[in-house]
Amino acid sequence: MNHSTITSTLEDQIALLTINRPKQLNALNRATIQELHDELHALNTNPEVRVVLITGSGEKAFVAGADIKEFADYSVNEGSELAQEGQQKLFDYVEHFSKPMIAAVNGFALGGGLELAMACHIRVASTNAKMGLPEVSLGVIPGYGGTQRLAQLIGKGRALEMITTAEMTSAARAYEMGLVNHVVEPNELLDFCKTLARKMIKNSPNAINSAIKCVNAGFSQDKDGYRVEIEEFGKCFGTEEFNEGTSAFLEKRKPQF
Ligand code: CAA
């Protein structure tokens, strides 16, 4: 698929999505959100893809937020439509993606950038990354799920401090708060993420998809996570992958998923 603001490569079952607007510090405009949605849709149905990594181009930024130039003169209706469309097309889509998504946070992850990283299942930051939700300094609030996902990840008090001060946090502090899973040197970031991805690729894609659904269900108002877990657990027993996983264990060999 041809895109103007992102690139997508596939190697050893790992897709690497790169947001490619380095001059604007990879700010997310509507076109980028649509292209990410379209590409993710294609990766979702491609059985060759087992894990998706997402990063920003250049050495400075993962994503420095929603594109401020694009929404600077929006009305109330246009503002709420921007948030709704973005959440639906990208942020919720990423959170509920059927394959693990890892954010390789290689620099500034601000506003919509941190919101994108938070929608991913796992975050790995480089030591030079800086993260924050600076929206209130612009007179708005996070609109791509940031008020919800930040509180889920680091707790309400810390989330409100980050949101109300609009200050950036270092990678080390983000790690302490549980906002990122790992912090590594910038030149090791992608290799580290690929090593994580390879560990996932050894496991059943169907079971991983079920596990993602169950964890997400626990954070959804209208779902009972325990009930979803029971259903998904049961469904696993009807899959080829369950036969392969259990047979391999009993035959003392590695499963082939
Ligand atoms: N939107 C549009 N353009 C942006 C941008 C953004 N979010 N962030 C950076 N850019 C552009 C700058 O305008 C600049 O472009 P020009 O060269 O054409 O002027 C270019 O990227 C480089 O940026 P700076 O010159 O500002 O670089 P710096 O090193 O001095 O500062 C920075 C880096 C601290 C990240 C600073 O760029 C910054 O504060 N950016 C905005 C961060 C922000 O407020 N993000 C939240 C956006 S609102 C949001 O995301 C809403 C939502 O939840 C839906």
mmCIF file of C-alpha atoms and ligand atoms in Angstrom:
data_model
loop_
_atom_site.group_PDB
_atom_site.id
_atom_site.type_symbol
_atom_site.label_atom_id
_atom_site.label_comp_id
_atom_site.label_asym_id
_atom_site.label_seq_id
_atom_site.Cartn_x
_atom_site.Cartn_y
_atom_site.Cartn_z
ATOM 1 C CA MET A 1 0.000 0.000 0.000
ATOM 2 C CA ASN A 2 1.305 3.486 -0.866
ATOM 3 C CA HIS A 3 1.243 6.109 1.859
ATOM 4 C CA SER A 4 2.498 9.677 2.028
ATOM 5 C CA THR A 5 2.979 10.088 5.792
ATOM 6 C CA ILE A 6 3.865 6.602 7.013
ATOM 7 C CA THR A 7 6.056 3.707 5.922
ATOM 8 C CA SER A 8 5.431 0.062 6.599
ATOM 9 C CA THR A 9 7.921 -2.787 6.295
ATOM 10 C CA LEU A 10 7.647 -6.478 7.104
ATOM 11 C CA GLU A 11 10.547 -8.682 8.159
ATOM 12 C CA ASP A 12 10.471 -12.037 9.960
ATOM 13 C CA GLN A 13 6.729 -11.692 10.690
ATOM 14 C CA ILE A 14 7.276 -8.327 12.425
ATOM 15 C CA ALA A 15 5.692 -5.273 10.794
ATOM 16 C CA LEU A 16 7.355 -1.936 11.448
ATOM 17 C CA LEU A 17 5.154 1.119 11.022
ATOM 18 C CA THR A 18 7.021 4.429 10.956
ATOM 19 C CA ILE A 19 5.272 7.769 11.131
ATOM 20 C CA ASN A 20 7.142 9.829 8.625
ATOM 21 C CA ARG A 21 6.672 13.587 9.085
ATOM 22 C CA PRO A 22 9.986 14.379 10.790
ATOM 23 C CA LYS A 23 9.863 18.109 9.991
ATOM 24 C CA GLN A 24 6.616 18.364 12.001
ATOM 25 C CA LEU A 25 8.015 15.994 14.644
ATOM 26 C CA ASN A 26 5.637 13.339 13.268
ATOM 27 C CA ALA A 27 2.540 15.243 14.420
ATOM 28 C CA LEU A 28 -0.649 13.331 13.674
ATOM 29 C CA ASN A 29 -2.883 15.025 11.139
ATOM 30 C CA ARG A 30 -6.056 13.531 9.714
ATOM 31 C CA ALA A 31 -4.243 12.035 6.725
ATOM 32 C CA THR A 32 -1.739 10.255 8.991
ATOM 33 C CA ILE A 33 -4.522 8.853 11.161
ATOM 34 C CA GLN A 34 -6.355 7.565 8.072
ATOM 35 C CA GLU A 35 -3.185 6.040 6.630
ATOM 36 C CA LEU A 36 -2.348 4.337 9.925
ATOM 37 C CA HIS A 37 -5.888 2.964 10.061
ATOM 38 C CA ASP A 38 -5.723 1.648 6.489
ATOM 39 C CA GLU A 39 -2.327 0.063 6.993
ATOM 40 C CA LEU A 40 -3.318 -1.526 10.304
ATOM 41 C CA HIS A 41 -6.423 -2.929 8.643
ATOM 42 C CA ALA A 42 -4.207 -4.580 6.021
ATOM 43 C CA LEU A 43 -1.752 -5.888 8.645
ATOM 44 C CA ASN A 44 -4.625 -7.306 10.679
ATOM 45 C CA THR A 45 -5.724 -9.595 7.877
ATOM 46 C CA ASN A 46 -2.212 -10.553 6.761
ATOM 47 C CA PRO A 47 -1.347 -13.895 8.395
ATOM 48 C CA GLU A 48 2.362 -13.234 7.752
ATOM 49 C CA VAL A 49 2.206 -10.432 10.342
ATOM 50 C CA ARG A 50 2.395 -11.559 13.965
ATOM 51 C CA VAL A 51 3.488 -8.410 15.843
ATOM 52 C CA VAL A 52 3.367 -4.714 14.919
ATOM 53 C CA LEU A 53 5.953 -2.162 16.060
ATOM 54 C CA ILE A 54 5.207 1.524 15.712
ATOM 55 C CA THR A 55 7.770 4.317 15.895
ATOM 56 C CA GLY A 56 8.517 7.836 14.660
ATOM 57 C CA SER A 57 11.025 8.788 11.974
ATOM 58 C CA GLY A 58 14.136 10.750 12.878
ATOM 59 C CA GLU A 59 15.956 10.898 16.178
ATOM 60 C CA LYS A 60 13.902 13.555 17.885
ATOM 61 C CA ALA A 61 10.308 12.459 18.108
ATOM 62 C CA PHE A 62 7.993 9.508 18.334
ATOM 63 C CA VAL A 63 4.987 11.801 17.771
ATOM 64 C CA ALA A 64 4.755 15.374 19.136
ATOM 65 C CA GLY A 65 0.961 15.277 19.310
ATOM 66 C CA ALA A 66 -2.056 15.965 17.200
ATOM 67 C CA ASP A 67 -1.282 18.488 14.462
ATOM 68 C CA ILE A 68 -1.940 21.822 16.168
ATOM 69 C CA LYS A 69 -1.843 23.711 12.846
ATOM 70 C CA GLU A 70 -4.684 21.570 11.545
ATOM 71 C CA PHE A 71 -7.130 22.125 14.426
ATOM 72 C CA ALA A 72 -6.182 25.678 15.481
ATOM 73 C CA ASP A 73 -9.366 27.222 13.997
ATOM 74 C CA TYR A 74 -11.808 24.382 14.661
ATOM 75 C CA SER A 75 -15.290 24.968 16.099
ATOM 76 C CA VAL A 76 -16.859 23.053 19.011
ATOM 77 C CA ASN A 77 -18.410 20.538 16.610
ATOM 78 C CA GLU A 78 -15.259 20.105 14.586
ATOM 79 C CA GLY A 79 -13.308 19.573 17.821
ATOM 80 C CA SER A 80 -15.552 16.812 19.073
ATOM 81 C CA GLU A 81 -15.664 15.227 15.637
ATOM 82 C CA LEU A 82 -11.842 15.247 15.511
ATOM 83 C CA ALA A 83 -11.644 13.386 18.831
ATOM 84 C CA GLN A 84 -14.379 10.917 17.943
ATOM 85 C CA GLU A 85 -13.000 10.097 14.523
ATOM 86 C CA GLY A 86 -9.438 9.786 15.829
ATOM 87 C CA GLN A 87 -10.408 7.541 18.727
ATOM 88 C CA GLN A 88 -12.449 5.288 16.472
ATOM 89 C CA LYS A 89 -10.055 5.065 13.538
ATOM 90 C CA LEU A 90 -6.800 4.813 15.385
ATOM 91 C CA PHE A 91 -6.634 4.776 19.174
ATOM 92 C CA ASP A 92 -9.413 2.272 19.927
ATOM 93 C CA TYR A 93 -8.421 0.333 16.823
ATOM 94 C CA VAL A 94 -4.879 -0.019 18.158
ATOM 95 C CA GLU A 95 -6.007 -0.971 21.668
ATOM 96 C CA HIS A 96 -8.250 -3.726 20.299
ATOM 97 C CA PHE A 97 -5.831 -4.837 17.583
ATOM 98 C CA SER A 98 -5.762 -8.629 17.320
ATOM 99 C CA LYS A 99 -1.950 -8.845 17.328
ATOM 100 C CA PRO A 100 0.420 -7.351 19.894
ATOM 101 C CA MET A 101 1.338 -3.745 19.169
ATOM 102 C CA ILE A 102 4.535 -2.362 20.662
ATOM 103 C CA ALA A 103 5.279 1.375 20.715
ATOM 104 C CA ALA A 104 8.996 2.089 20.257
ATOM 105 C CA VAL A 105 9.051 5.555 21.821
ATOM 106 C CA ASN A 106 12.145 7.133 20.274
ATOM 107 C CA GLY A 107 11.858 10.754 21.460
ATOM 108 C CA PHE A 108 9.042 13.213 22.205
ATOM 109 C CA ALA A 109 5.718 11.447 22.826
ATOM 110 C CA LEU A 110 3.402 14.326 23.611
ATOM 111 C CA GLY A 111 -0.361 14.723 23.528
ATOM 112 C CA GLY A 112 -1.703 12.493 20.757
ATOM 113 C CA GLY A 113 1.769 10.904 20.563
ATOM 114 C CA LEU A 114 1.678 9.666 24.129
ATOM 115 C CA GLU A 115 -1.964 8.730 23.586
ATOM 116 C CA LEU A 116 -0.921 6.558 20.638
ATOM 117 C CA ALA A 117 1.830 4.917 22.686
ATOM 118 C CA MET A 118 -0.662 4.330 25.516
ATOM 119 C CA ALA A 119 -3.172 2.706 23.152
ATOM 120 C CA CYS A 120 -0.469 0.177 22.183
ATOM 121 C CA HIS A 121 -0.256 -2.979 24.287
ATOM 122 C CA ILE A 122 3.363 -2.401 25.315
ATOM 123 C CA ARG A 123 5.672 0.628 25.402
ATOM 124 C CA VAL A 124 9.455 0.618 25.189
ATOM 125 C CA ALA A 125 11.170 4.011 25.491
ATOM 126 C CA SER A 126 14.643 5.159 24.542
ATOM 127 C CA THR A 127 16.596 6.937 27.272
ATOM 128 C CA ASN A 128 16.108 10.281 25.477
ATOM 129 C CA ALA A 129 12.300 9.968 25.270
ATOM 130 C CA LYS A 130 10.172 12.678 26.839
ATOM 131 C CA MET A 131 6.509 12.050 27.505
ATOM 132 C CA GLY A 132 3.621 14.271 28.492
ATOM 133 C CA LEU A 133 0.069 15.429 27.907
ATOM 134 C CA PRO A 134 0.566 19.200 27.380
ATOM 135 C CA GLU A 135 -2.941 19.877 26.020
ATOM 136 C CA VAL A 136 -4.129 22.129 28.868
ATOM 137 C CA SER A 137 -1.270 24.497 27.995
ATOM 138 C CA LEU A 138 -3.075 24.946 24.651
ATOM 139 C CA GLY A 139 -6.484 25.415 26.238
ATOM 140 C CA VAL A 140 -7.728 21.929 25.351
ATOM 141 C CA ILE A 141 -7.607 18.518 26.996
ATOM 142 C CA PRO A 142 -6.288 15.191 25.712
ATOM 143 C CA GLY A 143 -8.873 14.024 23.167
ATOM 144 C CA TYR A 144 -7.492 10.732 21.957
ATOM 145 C CA GLY A 145 -8.176 8.731 25.131
ATOM 146 C CA GLY A 146 -5.388 10.248 27.226
ATOM 147 C CA THR A 147 -7.488 11.134 30.264
ATOM 148 C CA GLN A 148 -8.608 7.504 30.482
ATOM 149 C CA ARG A 149 -5.558 5.481 29.507
ATOM 150 C CA LEU A 150 -3.037 7.538 31.501
ATOM 151 C CA ALA A 151 -5.081 7.046 34.684
ATOM 152 C CA GLN A 152 -5.372 3.314 33.912
ATOM 153 C CA LEU A 153 -1.631 2.961 33.467
ATOM 154 C CA ILE A 154 -0.219 5.116 36.279
ATOM 155 C CA GLY A 155 -3.194 5.821 38.591
ATOM 156 C CA LYS A 156 -5.524 8.774 38.936
ATOM 157 C CA GLY A 157 -3.352 11.030 41.088
ATOM 158 C CA ARG A 158 -0.255 10.774 38.933
ATOM 159 C CA ALA A 159 -2.312 11.122 35.754
ATOM 160 C CA LEU A 160 -3.971 14.275 37.013
ATOM 161 C CA GLU A 161 -0.604 15.716 38.003
ATOM 162 C CA MET A 162 0.818 15.088 34.527
ATOM 163 C CA ILE A 163 -2.305 16.448 32.822
ATOM 164 C CA THR A 164 -2.770 19.568 34.979
ATOM 165 C CA THR A 165 0.904 20.582 35.047
ATOM 166 C CA ALA A 166 1.299 19.796 31.310
ATOM 167 C CA GLU A 167 4.907 18.908 32.130
ATOM 168 C CA MET A 168 7.039 16.344 30.352
ATOM 169 C CA THR A 169 8.367 13.336 32.185
ATOM 170 C CA SER A 170 11.669 11.580 31.545
ATOM 171 C CA ALA A 171 11.933 7.973 30.371
ATOM 172 C CA ALA A 172 13.357 6.969 33.755
ATOM 173 C CA ARG A 173 10.417 8.512 35.638
ATOM 174 C CA ALA A 174 7.947 7.034 33.142
ATOM 175 C CA TYR A 175 9.445 3.616 33.886
ATOM 176 C CA GLU A 176 9.125 4.161 37.646
ATOM 177 C CA MET A 177 5.447 5.044 37.203
ATOM 178 C CA GLY A 178 4.716 2.046 34.971
ATOM 179 C CA LEU A 179 4.013 4.221 31.953
ATOM 180 C CA VAL A 180 6.622 2.333 29.911
ATOM 181 C CA ASN A 181 7.641 -1.322 30.242
ATOM 182 C CA HIS A 182 11.332 -0.850 29.449
ATOM 183 C CA VAL A 183 13.904 1.881 28.845
ATOM 184 C CA VAL A 184 16.832 1.189 26.525
ATOM 185 C CA GLU A 185 19.559 3.124 24.726
ATOM 186 C CA PRO A 186 18.332 4.826 21.521
ATOM 187 C CA ASN A 187 20.475 2.649 19.236
ATOM 188 C CA GLU A 188 19.081 -0.500 20.854
ATOM 189 C CA LEU A 189 15.417 0.466 20.771
ATOM 190 C CA LEU A 190 14.230 -1.347 17.658
ATOM 191 C CA ASP A 191 16.332 -4.452 18.280
ATOM 192 C CA PHE A 192 14.990 -4.657 21.822
ATOM 193 C CA CYS A 193 11.402 -4.396 20.540
ATOM 194 C CA LYS A 194 12.102 -7.072 17.922
ATOM 195 C CA THR A 195 13.471 -9.401 20.613
ATOM 196 C CA LEU A 196 10.241 -8.911 22.576
ATOM 197 C CA ALA A 197 8.243 -9.542 19.403
ATOM 198 C CA ARG A 198 10.130 -12.787 18.686
ATOM 199 C CA LYS A 199 9.190 -14.078 22.156
ATOM 200 C CA MET A 200 5.526 -13.444 21.289
ATOM 201 C CA ILE A 201 5.821 -15.071 17.867
ATOM 202 C CA LYS A 202 6.698 -18.386 19.539
ATOM 203 C CA ASN A 203 3.206 -18.452 21.076
ATOM 204 C CA SER A 204 -0.291 -19.106 19.748
ATOM 205 C CA PRO A 205 -1.616 -16.069 17.816
ATOM 206 C CA ASN A 206 -5.174 -17.109 18.613
ATOM 207 C CA ALA A 207 -4.484 -17.347 22.353
ATOM 208 C CA ILE A 208 -2.678 -13.987 22.273
ATOM 209 C CA ASN A 209 -5.674 -12.407 20.543
ATOM 210 C CA SER A 210 -7.979 -13.880 23.206
ATOM 211 C CA ALA A 211 -5.752 -12.594 26.010
ATOM 212 C CA ILE A 212 -5.766 -9.064 24.538
ATOM 213 C CA LYS A 213 -9.595 -9.178 24.387
ATOM 214 C CA CYS A 214 -9.842 -10.291 28.030
ATOM 215 C CA VAL A 215 -7.431 -7.684 29.403
ATOM 216 C CA ASN A 216 -9.246 -4.945 27.450
ATOM 217 C CA ALA A 217 -12.633 -6.222 28.655
ATOM 218 C CA GLY A 218 -11.549 -5.576 32.241
ATOM 219 C CA PHE A 219 -11.144 -1.894 31.387
ATOM 220 C CA SER A 220 -14.460 -1.604 29.570
ATOM 221 C CA GLN A 221 -17.542 -0.285 31.399
ATOM 222 C CA ASP A 222 -19.973 -2.541 29.598
ATOM 223 C CA LYS A 223 -18.091 -5.838 29.839
ATOM 224 C CA ASP A 224 -17.358 -8.283 32.633
ATOM 225 C CA GLY A 225 -13.716 -9.214 32.163
ATOM 226 C CA TYR A 226 -14.077 -12.469 34.115
ATOM 227 C CA ARG A 227 -17.006 -13.558 31.933
ATOM 228 C CA VAL A 228 -15.109 -12.689 28.754
ATOM 229 C CA GLU A 229 -12.160 -14.699 30.088
ATOM 230 C CA ILE A 230 -14.370 -17.764 30.628
ATOM 231 C CA GLU A 231 -15.740 -17.486 27.075
ATOM 232 C CA GLU A 232 -12.361 -16.920 25.461
ATOM 233 C CA PHE A 233 -10.778 -19.717 27.520
ATOM 234 C CA GLY A 234 -13.465 -22.127 26.291
ATOM 235 C CA LYS A 235 -13.064 -21.039 22.657
ATOM 236 C CA CYS A 236 -9.346 -21.842 22.749
ATOM 237 C CA PHE A 237 -10.209 -25.544 23.176
ATOM 238 C CA GLY A 238 -11.760 -25.596 19.717
ATOM 239 C CA THR A 239 -8.642 -24.356 17.909
ATOM 240 C CA GLU A 240 -5.930 -26.143 15.960
ATOM 241 C CA GLU A 241 -3.414 -24.087 17.899
ATOM 242 C CA PHE A 242 -4.596 -25.609 21.180
ATOM 243 C CA ASN A 243 -4.154 -29.103 19.694
ATOM 244 C CA GLU A 244 -0.700 -28.161 18.478
ATOM 245 C CA GLY A 245 0.348 -26.512 21.780
ATOM 246 C CA THR A 246 -0.789 -29.352 24.018
ATOM 247 C CA SER A 247 0.414 -32.114 21.635
ATOM 248 C CA ALA A 248 3.830 -30.463 21.413
ATOM 249 C CA PHE A 249 4.071 -30.361 25.211
ATOM 250 C CA LEU A 250 3.116 -34.021 25.538
ATOM 251 C CA GLU A 251 5.461 -35.047 22.709
ATOM 252 C CA LYS A 252 8.281 -32.996 24.281
ATOM 253 C CA ARG A 253 8.806 -30.799 21.198
ATOM 254 C CA LYS A 254 8.379 -27.110 20.405
ATOM 255 C CA PRO A 255 4.959 -26.093 19.047
ATOM 256 C CA GLN A 256 4.718 -24.694 15.523
ATOM 257 C CA PHE A 257 2.331 -21.749 15.452
HETATM 258 N N1 CAA B 1 1.533 20.000 15.688
HETATM 259 C C1 CAA B 1 1.985 20.632 14.602
HETATM 260 N N2 CAA B 1 3.272 20.940 14.415
HETATM 261 C C2 CAA B 1 4.144 20.590 15.382
HETATM 262 C C3 CAA B 1 3.742 19.925 16.540
HETATM 263 C C4 CAA B 1 2.366 19.626 16.689
HETATM 264 N N3 CAA B 1 1.881 18.939 17.732
HETATM 265 N N4 CAA B 1 4.831 19.733 17.334
HETATM 266 C C5 CAA B 1 5.879 20.247 16.656
HETATM 267 N N5 CAA B 1 5.470 20.758 15.474
HETATM 268 C C6 CAA B 1 6.278 21.443 14.450
HETATM 269 C C7 CAA B 1 6.650 22.851 14.888
HETATM 270 O O1 CAA B 1 5.598 23.735 14.627
HETATM 271 C C8 CAA B 1 7.863 23.090 14.028
HETATM 272 O O2 CAA B 1 7.432 23.396 12.721
HETATM 273 P P1 CAA B 1 8.031 24.695 11.937
HETATM 274 O O3 CAA B 1 9.481 24.342 11.762
HETATM 275 O O4 CAA B 1 7.241 24.716 10.670
HETATM 276 O O5 CAA B 1 7.809 25.861 12.844
HETATM 277 C C9 CAA B 1 8.540 21.740 13.969
HETATM 278 O O6 CAA B 1 7.521 20.785 14.310
HETATM 279 C C10 CAA B 1 9.679 21.561 14.965
HETATM 280 O O7 CAA B 1 9.171 21.899 16.253
HETATM 281 P P2 CAA B 1 9.890 22.978 17.217
HETATM 282 O O8 CAA B 1 10.606 24.001 16.428
HETATM 283 O O9 CAA B 1 8.854 23.443 18.192
HETATM 284 O O10 CAA B 1 10.945 22.033 17.949
HETATM 285 P P3 CAA B 1 11.570 22.226 19.415
HETATM 286 O O11 CAA B 1 12.686 21.248 19.498
HETATM 287 O O12 CAA B 1 11.848 23.655 19.686
HETATM 288 O O13 CAA B 1 10.395 21.786 20.412
HETATM 289 C C11 CAA B 1 8.593 20.363 21.197
HETATM 290 C C12 CAA B 1 9.937 20.441 20.430
HETATM 291 C C13 CAA B 1 8.824 20.672 22.660
HETATM 292 C C14 CAA B 1 8.074 18.948 21.010
HETATM 293 C C15 CAA B 1 7.606 21.388 20.605
HETATM 294 O O14 CAA B 1 7.576 21.216 19.188
HETATM 295 C C16 CAA B 1 6.189 21.279 21.106
HETATM 296 O O15 CAA B 1 5.923 21.700 22.214
HETATM 297 N N6 CAA B 1 5.283 20.734 20.276
HETATM 298 C C17 CAA B 1 3.874 20.665 20.608
HETATM 299 C C18 CAA B 1 3.589 19.602 21.637
HETATM 300 C C19 CAA B 1 2.131 19.600 22.004
HETATM 301 O O16 CAA B 1 1.592 20.549 22.534
HETATM 302 N N7 CAA B 1 1.450 18.472 21.702
HETATM 303 C C20 CAA B 1 0.038 18.321 22.004
HETATM 304 C C21 CAA B 1 -0.756 18.633 20.785
HETATM 305 S S1 CAA B 1 -2.486 18.756 21.130
HETATM 306 C C22 CAA B 1 -3.062 17.173 21.089
HETATM 307 O O17 CAA B 1 -2.325 16.221 20.926
HETATM 308 C C23 CAA B 1 -4.575 17.085 21.242
HETATM 309 C C24 CAA B 1 -5.134 15.731 21.418
HETATM 310 O O18 CAA B 1 -4.907 15.048 22.400
HETATM 311 C C25 CAA B 1 -6.115 15.256 20.468
#
